[in-house]
Amino acid sequence: MNMSKKFKLKIRAGETFLYREEGTESQVFEIRMKNNVNHHCIVRAAKLAYRRYPYFKSRFKTIDGNVFLCENAVSPPPAQIRKLRPLGGSTTSNNLLDITFHKNRIFISFHHAMCDGRGIMQFIKTLLFYYLNLRYPHNNVQIPGVRLIGEGFLKNELADPVNDGNFSFDKGRVYQADRTAFAIPEVQNGEDAGGDSWRYELTFDVNEVMKICKKNNCTPAILMTILMQKGVKKLNPFAKEQILCSMSSDWRDAIELPNTFRNCVTSIYLPYGENEEKMEINEIGSRFRELIAKQKETDSARCSAYTMKYMSDMLDSLGSYEKKVETVSSFISRPINSFICSYTGKANMGDAEKYIESIHVYSSGTKGISLQMMSVADTFTVDFLQNFEDRKYVDAFLEEASKLNLKAECSESIKYRTPKDHTKNTNFMISLINTLRRVFK
């Protein structure tokens, strides 16, 4: 499958990330290498990676009130700077993906309306493949499943889940998860930090994590969820509602679009209530596996994935850009009760793993607590993201981990902010077009 140099891909999946009055914060994958990054090699590798993924050399374009992902005339070369650059603005030549680096760190910033973590990971694999083979030309670095120039696109790689996904399901067979949840007081009562967030980096030995998971019938995501739930409950012993984990879940296979790079994620729900408090961890692990299986059964999975289509259809029905902004603002201002857990998965990097120290995933601006997890080589990382500085939940989490003899290195508090996009011209044009339509109707 080939895509002409000129392309126009309407944004539907991920549309809620478009209508933000002040822009959307970048999502960032931070790759820490064991050696400092070579400037020449990363610049050359980026050019090659963009050739395999031309849709990441892209900008937003408004056509008849709809936003499209279109070819960008140029892509910014990787910059050797520590500060992240706003996407969609002059410093990134309007591009919606940006690569920067500093010492041994490579930062891949991308706009969430364009793709999700699984979509960008394919680009990262290709980038690292070319970078490492340029950096170490005699080592013949191989990465499983890497997509290279000249291989063509996979079936449905460009498909938009909202338009092309299979959402056929039997309502009578859909599992209805209990979403009642305890609201963490520090989140609910916290003042607006002006866009600032705080991050704590927790680093585990992946072999220790897997050993404890096996012993307790848990996956890594389930284990970390249980530790967090126990910690929240300990700090809030009189909480009447269940401690609920909103766990990010990929629906590509369920809606029969396994290769799409677009956004294809909503949530499944894991409750920790009175029954779970009485259980051993291995019993909770088994219980959560059952709940995940129920929510990932085809009818339930497609129903959950249908949320993407519902939101997009609702936004389309609103008409004006202003109404869309108002609706999205109301939606995103509500914090998640109780917390989010997102596991991008094990990055199967093959030979590249001996050159990588760790991978971190984060974004700022979300009101609440989010555990962003990633595993590569011998390292399992949890980026503990929150909109307040107090580390009491981090400490409670670590205390629960220590009860299982699971050790972690924990960073100091990291105050940070990922920049909001500068695609305001796109937003302005949407608003202008809608205004003119109303005037001349």
Short mmCIF file of C-alpha atoms in Angstrom, two decimals:
data_model
loop_
_atom_site.label_atom_id
_atom_site.label_comp_id
_atom_site.label_asym_id
_atom_site.label_seq_id
_atom_site.Cartn_x
_atom_site.Cartn_y
_atom_site.Cartn_z
CA MET A 1 0.00 0.00 0.00
CA ASN A 2 1.38 3.39 -1.01
CA MET A 3 0.42 6.88 0.03
CA SER A 4 1.07 9.80 -2.28
CA LYS A 5 3.22 12.61 -1.05
CA LYS A 6 0.08 14.73 -0.62
CA PHE A 7 -2.26 13.23 1.96
CA LYS A 8 -5.34 14.33 3.82
CA LEU A 9 -6.47 12.29 6.83
CA LYS A 10 -9.51 13.57 8.70
CA ILE A 11 -9.15 13.59 12.49
CA ARG A 12 -11.99 11.77 14.24
CA ALA A 13 -10.39 9.33 16.67
CA GLY A 14 -8.52 11.64 19.02
CA GLU A 15 -10.77 14.58 18.17
CA THR A 16 -11.21 15.59 21.81
CA PHE A 17 -7.54 16.65 21.84
CA LEU A 18 -8.22 19.28 19.16
CA TYR A 19 -10.72 21.58 20.81
CA ARG A 20 -8.64 23.06 23.60
CA GLU A 21 -8.83 26.84 23.83
CA GLU A 22 -5.21 27.18 24.91
CA GLY A 23 -3.88 24.12 23.11
CA THR A 24 -3.07 20.54 24.10
CA GLU A 25 0.03 19.51 26.06
CA SER A 26 2.55 17.34 24.22
CA GLN A 27 2.73 13.66 25.04
CA VAL A 28 6.40 12.72 25.50
CA PHE A 29 8.41 9.53 25.24
CA GLU A 30 11.81 10.07 26.84
CA ILE A 31 14.40 7.48 25.83
CA ARG A 32 17.51 7.40 27.97
CA MET A 33 20.47 5.89 26.20
CA LYS A 34 23.55 4.51 27.92
CA ASN A 35 25.77 6.82 25.87
CA ASN A 36 25.39 10.43 24.77
CA VAL A 37 23.38 10.96 21.59
CA ASN A 38 25.34 11.56 18.40
CA HIS A 39 24.02 14.68 16.65
CA HIS A 40 24.78 13.67 13.07
CA CYS A 41 23.36 10.16 13.48
CA ILE A 42 20.07 11.22 15.10
CA VAL A 43 19.47 13.86 12.40
CA ARG A 44 20.08 11.32 9.64
CA ALA A 45 17.98 8.68 11.40
CA ALA A 46 15.07 11.11 11.73
CA LYS A 47 15.10 11.81 7.98
CA LEU A 48 14.95 8.08 7.28
CA ALA A 49 12.20 7.47 9.83
CA TYR A 50 10.05 10.24 8.34
CA ARG A 51 10.39 8.58 4.93
CA ARG A 52 8.83 5.40 6.36
CA TYR A 53 6.15 7.39 8.25
CA PRO A 54 5.29 10.43 6.08
CA TYR A 55 2.12 10.93 8.11
CA PHE A 56 4.29 11.99 11.05
CA LYS A 57 5.70 14.80 8.90
CA SER A 58 2.38 16.54 9.19
CA ARG A 59 0.37 19.53 10.33
CA PHE A 60 -3.28 20.31 10.98
CA LYS A 61 -5.37 21.85 8.22
CA THR A 62 -8.97 23.03 8.46
CA ILE A 63 -11.25 22.25 5.52
CA ASP A 64 -14.96 23.13 5.69
CA GLY A 65 -14.81 23.25 9.48
CA ASN A 66 -13.15 19.82 9.77
CA VAL A 67 -9.57 19.23 10.89
CA PHE A 68 -7.29 17.07 8.77
CA LEU A 69 -3.79 15.71 9.18
CA CYS A 70 -1.96 16.90 6.06
CA GLU A 71 1.55 16.83 4.66
CA ASN A 72 3.90 19.36 6.20
CA ALA A 73 6.25 21.09 3.78
CA VAL A 74 9.23 20.45 6.05
CA SER A 75 10.00 18.55 9.22
CA PRO A 76 12.21 20.10 11.88
CA PRO A 77 15.56 18.35 12.32
CA PRO A 78 16.25 17.02 15.83
CA ALA A 79 17.51 19.84 18.02
CA GLN A 80 20.16 19.53 20.70
CA ILE A 81 18.28 21.37 23.45
CA ARG A 82 16.88 20.45 26.85
CA LYS A 83 13.65 22.42 26.57
CA LEU A 84 10.78 20.83 24.68
CA ARG A 85 9.40 22.80 21.73
CA PRO A 86 5.66 23.54 21.27
CA LEU A 87 4.15 21.42 18.53
CA GLY A 88 2.45 23.03 15.55
CA GLY A 89 4.35 26.31 15.89
CA SER A 90 7.25 28.13 14.28
CA THR A 91 10.00 26.33 16.21
CA THR A 92 8.77 22.96 14.90
CA SER A 93 7.88 24.25 11.41
CA ASN A 94 4.22 23.52 12.24
CA ASN A 95 5.00 19.82 12.66
CA LEU A 96 2.97 17.71 15.10
CA LEU A 97 5.89 15.47 16.05
CA ASP A 98 9.21 16.77 17.31
CA ILE A 99 12.53 15.18 18.22
CA THR A 100 14.94 16.85 20.61
CA PHE A 101 17.90 15.49 22.53
CA HIS A 102 20.19 16.44 25.38
CA LYS A 103 23.21 14.45 26.52
CA ASN A 104 22.01 10.82 26.62
CA ARG A 105 18.29 11.58 26.30
CA ILE A 106 16.06 11.54 23.22
CA PHE A 107 12.65 13.22 23.53
CA ILE A 108 9.85 12.28 21.12
CA SER A 109 7.01 14.79 21.52
CA PHE A 110 3.75 14.22 19.66
CA HIS A 111 0.20 15.54 19.49
CA HIS A 112 -2.33 13.12 20.97
CA ALA A 113 -4.96 14.04 18.36
CA MET A 114 -2.65 12.47 15.78
CA CYS A 115 -1.88 9.12 17.42
CA ASP A 116 -1.54 7.18 20.67
CA GLY A 117 1.38 5.47 22.41
CA ARG A 118 1.25 2.30 20.35
CA GLY A 119 1.19 4.33 17.15
CA ILE A 120 4.25 6.37 18.11
CA MET A 121 6.18 3.32 19.37
CA GLN A 122 6.41 2.01 15.80
CA PHE A 123 8.05 5.29 14.76
CA ILE A 124 10.41 5.10 17.75
CA LYS A 125 11.50 1.57 16.81
CA THR A 126 12.31 2.70 13.27
CA LEU A 127 14.12 5.82 14.50
CA LEU A 128 16.27 3.79 16.90
CA PHE A 129 16.99 1.14 14.27
CA TYR A 130 18.44 3.70 11.88
CA TYR A 131 20.14 5.70 14.64
CA LEU A 132 21.93 2.73 16.21
CA ASN A 133 23.03 1.29 12.88
CA LEU A 134 24.43 4.68 11.91
CA ARG A 135 26.01 5.16 15.34
CA TYR A 136 27.47 1.64 15.46
CA PRO A 137 27.78 0.62 11.78
CA HIS A 138 29.56 -2.67 12.44
CA ASN A 139 27.13 -4.03 15.04
CA ASN A 140 24.19 -4.92 12.74
CA VAL A 141 21.55 -3.92 15.31
CA GLN A 142 18.25 -5.74 14.75
CA ILE A 143 14.86 -4.82 16.25
CA PRO A 144 11.93 -7.27 16.00
CA GLY A 145 8.96 -5.99 14.02
CA VAL A 146 10.69 -2.81 12.88
CA ARG A 147 9.12 -1.14 9.83
CA LEU A 148 11.59 0.13 7.27
CA ILE A 149 11.68 2.25 4.12
CA GLY A 150 10.49 0.46 1.00
CA GLU A 151 8.29 -2.09 2.76
CA GLY A 152 5.04 -0.21 2.12
CA PHE A 153 2.24 0.42 4.57
CA LEU A 154 0.44 -2.36 6.37
CA LYS A 155 -3.25 -2.97 5.79
CA ASN A 156 -5.34 -0.29 7.56
CA GLU A 157 -2.24 1.49 8.85
CA LEU A 158 -3.83 4.83 7.96
CA ALA A 159 -7.38 3.91 8.98
CA ASP A 160 -9.30 6.09 11.40
CA PRO A 161 -10.96 3.84 14.03
CA VAL A 162 -14.10 6.01 14.17
CA ASN A 163 -14.70 5.72 10.43
CA ASP A 164 -13.34 2.26 9.72
CA GLY A 165 -13.66 0.25 12.93
CA ASN A 166 -16.10 -2.62 13.43
CA PHE A 167 -18.45 -1.45 16.19
CA SER A 168 -21.03 -4.21 15.79
CA PHE A 169 -21.93 -5.63 19.21
CA ASP A 170 -24.79 -7.23 21.09
CA LYS A 171 -25.89 -4.88 23.88
CA GLY A 172 -27.21 -7.82 25.86
CA ARG A 173 -23.75 -9.35 26.04
CA VAL A 174 -21.91 -6.21 27.16
CA TYR A 175 -20.35 -6.36 30.63
CA GLN A 176 -21.34 -3.31 32.67
CA ALA A 177 -18.45 -2.30 34.91
CA ASP A 178 -19.19 -0.57 38.21
CA ARG A 179 -17.63 2.87 37.84
CA THR A 180 -18.46 4.33 41.23
CA ALA A 181 -15.20 5.56 42.67
CA PHE A 182 -13.56 7.28 45.59
CA ALA A 183 -12.43 10.82 44.78
CA ILE A 184 -8.91 11.43 46.06
CA PRO A 185 -9.18 14.60 48.23
CA GLU A 186 -5.82 16.07 47.22
CA VAL A 187 -6.98 15.96 43.60
CA GLN A 188 -10.49 17.30 44.18
CA ASN A 189 -9.39 20.08 46.52
CA GLY A 190 -6.18 20.99 44.76
CA GLU A 191 -5.82 24.45 43.32
CA ASP A 192 -5.05 25.01 39.66
CA ALA A 193 -1.27 24.76 39.40
CA GLY A 194 -1.23 26.85 36.22
CA GLY A 195 -0.25 23.96 33.99
CA ASP A 196 2.50 22.61 36.22
CA SER A 197 2.64 18.94 37.13
CA TRP A 198 4.89 16.86 39.35
CA ARG A 199 6.54 13.59 38.46
CA TYR A 200 8.24 10.90 40.50
CA GLU A 201 10.23 8.31 38.59
CA LEU A 202 10.12 4.81 40.07
CA THR A 203 12.55 2.29 38.66
CA PHE A 204 12.24 -1.46 39.27
CA ASP A 205 14.23 -4.48 38.18
CA VAL A 206 11.97 -6.14 35.61
CA ASN A 207 12.97 -9.65 36.75
CA GLU A 208 11.88 -8.87 40.33
CA VAL A 209 8.59 -7.47 39.04
CA MET A 210 7.91 -10.54 36.91
CA LYS A 211 8.85 -12.91 39.75
CA ILE A 212 6.34 -11.29 42.09
CA CYS A 213 3.72 -11.13 39.33
CA LYS A 214 4.07 -14.85 38.69
CA LYS A 215 3.79 -15.63 42.38
CA ASN A 216 0.60 -13.56 42.71
CA ASN A 217 -1.08 -14.37 39.38
CA CYS A 218 -0.71 -10.75 38.26
CA THR A 219 0.42 -8.96 35.15
CA PRO A 220 2.74 -5.97 35.78
CA ALA A 221 -0.16 -3.57 35.22
CA ILE A 222 -2.40 -5.48 37.64
CA LEU A 223 0.32 -5.64 40.30
CA MET A 224 1.01 -1.89 40.15
CA THR A 225 -2.72 -1.19 40.21
CA ILE A 226 -3.21 -3.25 43.37
CA LEU A 227 -0.26 -1.57 45.11
CA MET A 228 -1.71 1.83 44.30
CA GLN A 229 -5.20 0.87 45.44
CA LYS A 230 -3.89 -0.46 48.73
CA GLY A 231 -1.89 2.74 49.22
CA VAL A 232 -4.86 5.00 48.52
CA LYS A 233 -7.04 2.99 50.90
CA LYS A 234 -4.45 3.14 53.67
CA LEU A 235 -4.31 6.93 53.41
CA ASN A 236 -8.09 7.17 53.25
CA PRO A 237 -9.32 4.39 55.58
CA PHE A 238 -12.83 5.83 55.90
CA ALA A 239 -13.47 6.04 52.17
CA LYS A 240 -16.89 4.55 51.51
CA GLU A 241 -16.53 4.26 47.74
CA GLN A 242 -14.30 1.71 46.03
CA ILE A 243 -10.82 2.70 44.86
CA LEU A 244 -11.19 2.50 41.09
CA CYS A 245 -8.43 2.14 38.55
CA SER A 246 -9.19 3.43 35.06
CA MET A 247 -6.79 1.27 33.07
CA SER A 248 -6.00 2.35 29.51
CA SER A 249 -6.87 -0.36 27.01
CA ASP A 250 -6.03 -0.71 23.32
CA TRP A 251 -9.01 -1.77 21.16
CA ARG A 252 -7.24 -2.23 17.79
CA ASP A 253 -7.76 -5.98 17.62
CA ALA A 254 -11.34 -5.79 18.90
CA ILE A 255 -12.48 -3.42 16.13
CA GLU A 256 -10.36 -5.23 13.52
CA LEU A 257 -7.82 -2.49 12.84
CA PRO A 258 -4.63 -3.98 14.32
CA ASN A 259 -2.26 -1.77 12.34
CA THR A 260 -3.78 1.70 12.63
CA PHE A 261 -1.45 4.38 13.97
CA ARG A 262 -4.40 6.50 15.13
CA ASN A 263 -5.84 6.86 18.62
CA CYS A 264 -7.54 3.63 19.63
CA VAL A 265 -7.62 3.68 23.44
CA THR A 266 -10.29 4.03 26.10
CA SER A 267 -10.49 2.46 29.58
CA ILE A 268 -11.38 -0.68 31.46
CA TYR A 269 -12.17 -0.54 35.17
CA LEU A 270 -10.75 -2.42 38.14
CA PRO A 271 -12.44 -1.80 41.54
CA TYR A 272 -10.92 -2.26 44.98
CA GLY A 273 -13.69 -2.38 47.56
CA GLU A 274 -14.64 -4.24 50.72
CA ASN A 275 -14.40 -7.66 49.07
CA GLU A 276 -10.93 -7.00 47.66
CA GLU A 277 -9.70 -5.70 51.03
CA LYS A 278 -10.31 -9.15 52.49
CA MET A 279 -8.44 -10.94 49.69
CA GLU A 280 -4.80 -11.90 49.35
CA ILE A 281 -2.96 -10.28 46.44
CA ASN A 282 -3.03 -13.49 44.39
CA GLU A 283 -6.82 -13.62 44.81
CA ILE A 284 -7.16 -9.99 43.72
CA GLY A 285 -4.88 -10.76 40.78
CA SER A 286 -7.15 -13.59 39.68
CA ARG A 287 -10.22 -11.42 40.19
CA PHE A 288 -8.77 -8.59 38.09
CA ARG A 289 -7.78 -11.00 35.32
CA GLU A 290 -11.40 -12.15 35.19
CA LEU A 291 -12.68 -8.58 35.06
CA ILE A 292 -10.23 -7.66 32.30
CA ALA A 293 -11.25 -10.74 30.28
CA LYS A 294 -14.94 -9.80 30.63
CA GLN A 295 -14.29 -6.24 29.47
CA LYS A 296 -12.11 -7.40 26.58
CA GLU A 297 -14.66 -9.93 25.28
CA THR A 298 -15.65 -8.79 21.78
CA ASP A 299 -19.07 -7.27 22.54
CA SER A 300 -17.84 -5.46 25.65
CA ALA A 301 -14.64 -4.31 23.95
CA ARG A 302 -16.46 -2.89 20.95
CA CYS A 303 -18.93 -1.16 23.23
CA SER A 304 -16.03 0.48 25.10
CA ALA A 305 -14.33 1.41 21.84
CA TYR A 306 -17.61 2.90 20.64
CA THR A 307 -16.96 5.73 23.13
CA MET A 308 -14.51 7.16 20.57
CA LYS A 309 -17.20 7.23 17.88
CA TYR A 310 -19.82 8.60 20.26
CA MET A 311 -17.57 11.51 21.28
CA SER A 312 -16.64 12.31 17.70
CA ASP A 313 -20.25 12.18 16.49
CA MET A 314 -21.31 14.40 19.39
CA LEU A 315 -18.65 16.99 18.57
CA ASP A 316 -19.65 16.94 14.89
CA SER A 317 -23.25 17.64 15.88
CA LEU A 318 -22.32 20.77 17.84
CA GLY A 319 -21.39 22.76 14.76
CA SER A 320 -19.39 25.72 16.03
CA TYR A 321 -15.83 25.59 17.22
CA GLU A 322 -16.81 27.56 20.33
CA LYS A 323 -19.38 24.94 21.37
CA LYS A 324 -16.85 22.18 20.82
CA VAL A 325 -14.31 23.98 23.01
CA GLU A 326 -16.91 24.50 25.72
CA THR A 327 -17.93 20.83 25.66
CA VAL A 328 -14.38 19.48 25.66
CA SER A 329 -13.38 21.92 28.42
CA SER A 330 -16.20 20.64 30.60
CA PHE A 331 -15.17 17.06 29.89
CA ILE A 332 -11.43 17.42 30.60
CA SER A 333 -11.84 19.63 33.69
CA ARG A 334 -13.34 16.72 35.62
CA PRO A 335 -10.63 14.64 37.33
CA ILE A 336 -10.59 10.87 36.99
CA ASN A 337 -11.75 9.05 40.13
CA SER A 338 -9.72 7.42 41.52
CA PHE A 339 -6.61 7.18 39.27
CA ILE A 340 -5.33 6.20 35.83
CA CYS A 341 -2.99 3.34 35.04
CA SER A 342 -1.43 3.16 31.58
CA TYR A 343 1.00 0.42 30.59
CA THR A 344 2.45 0.96 27.13
CA GLY A 345 3.89 -2.53 27.41
CA LYS A 346 7.26 -4.17 27.08
CA ALA A 347 9.26 -2.49 24.37
CA ASN A 348 10.67 -5.48 22.52
CA MET A 349 13.74 -3.73 21.16
CA GLY A 350 15.97 -6.74 20.47
CA ASP A 351 19.62 -5.76 20.01
CA ALA A 352 18.78 -2.13 20.78
CA GLU A 353 18.10 -2.95 24.42
CA LYS A 354 21.79 -3.08 25.31
CA TYR A 355 22.04 0.60 24.33
CA ILE A 356 18.94 1.79 26.22
CA GLU A 357 18.87 2.61 29.92
CA SER A 358 15.11 3.27 30.31
CA ILE A 359 12.03 4.74 28.65
CA HIS A 360 9.68 7.21 30.33
CA VAL A 361 6.23 8.40 29.25
CA TYR A 362 4.58 11.59 30.49
CA SER A 363 2.48 14.65 29.79
CA SER A 364 1.41 17.52 32.01
CA GLY A 365 -1.88 19.28 32.61
CA THR A 366 -4.09 16.36 33.64
CA LYS A 367 -5.94 16.86 36.91
CA GLY A 368 -5.43 13.72 38.95
CA ILE A 369 -2.95 10.90 39.47
CA SER A 370 -1.67 8.78 36.62
CA LEU A 371 0.75 5.86 36.61
CA GLN A 372 2.53 5.69 33.25
CA MET A 373 4.43 2.41 32.95
CA MET A 374 7.00 1.16 30.49
CA SER A 375 9.36 -1.80 30.35
CA VAL A 376 12.54 -2.18 28.32
CA ALA A 377 15.49 -4.55 28.75
CA ASP A 378 16.06 -5.06 32.51
CA THR A 379 14.18 -1.95 33.62
CA PHE A 380 10.54 -1.44 34.55
CA THR A 381 9.62 2.21 35.08
CA VAL A 382 6.58 3.85 36.64
CA ASP A 383 6.26 7.58 36.04
CA PHE A 384 4.01 8.74 38.86
CA LEU A 385 2.28 11.85 37.50
CA GLN A 386 0.11 14.18 39.56
CA ASN A 387 -1.13 17.77 39.66
CA PHE A 388 0.07 18.37 43.23
CA GLU A 389 3.51 18.05 44.79
CA ASP A 390 2.82 16.06 47.98
CA ARG A 391 4.43 12.62 47.64
CA LYS A 392 2.23 10.86 50.21
CA TYR A 393 0.66 8.57 47.57
CA VAL A 394 4.06 7.73 46.14
CA ASP A 395 5.29 6.77 49.60
CA ALA A 396 2.16 4.72 50.29
CA PHE A 397 2.65 2.91 46.97
CA LEU A 398 6.30 2.18 47.78
CA GLU A 399 5.39 0.96 51.26
CA GLU A 400 3.00 -1.57 49.76
CA ALA A 401 5.69 -2.64 47.29
CA SER A 402 8.19 -3.14 50.13
CA LYS A 403 5.79 -5.56 51.82
CA LEU A 404 6.38 -7.83 48.80
CA ASN A 405 10.13 -7.23 48.97
CA LEU A 406 9.82 -5.28 45.74
CA LYS A 407 12.47 -2.57 45.75
CA ALA A 408 12.41 0.60 43.71
CA GLU A 409 14.63 3.59 43.13
CA CYS A 410 12.57 6.74 43.48
CA SER A 411 13.57 10.14 42.16
CA GLU A 412 13.10 13.44 43.92
CA SER A 413 10.09 15.52 42.99
CA ILE A 414 10.31 16.69 39.37
CA LYS A 415 8.26 19.80 38.64
CA TYR A 416 7.62 19.96 34.92
CA ARG A 417 5.39 21.18 32.15
CA THR A 418 5.09 19.81 28.63
CA PRO A 419 4.30 22.68 26.25
CA LYS A 420 0.87 23.22 24.77
CA ASP A 421 0.62 23.17 21.00
CA HIS A 422 0.73 26.36 18.95
CA THR A 423 -1.85 25.33 16.36
CA LYS A 424 -3.90 28.40 17.21
CA ASN A 425 -4.11 29.44 13.57
CA THR A 426 -6.02 26.23 12.91
CA ASN A 427 -8.38 26.98 15.79
CA PHE A 428 -8.76 30.59 14.66
CA MET A 429 -9.70 29.52 11.15
CA ILE A 430 -12.33 27.11 12.49
CA SER A 431 -13.82 29.90 14.58
CA LEU A 432 -13.68 32.40 11.70
CA ILE A 433 -15.34 30.03 9.23
CA ASN A 434 -18.15 29.23 11.66
CA THR A 435 -18.67 32.92 12.43
CA LEU A 436 -18.88 33.82 8.73
CA ARG A 437 -21.35 31.01 8.16
CA ARG A 438 -23.60 32.34 10.91
CA VAL A 439 -23.36 35.91 9.58
CA PHE A 440 -24.14 35.03 5.97
CA LYS A 441 -26.59 32.20 6.67
#
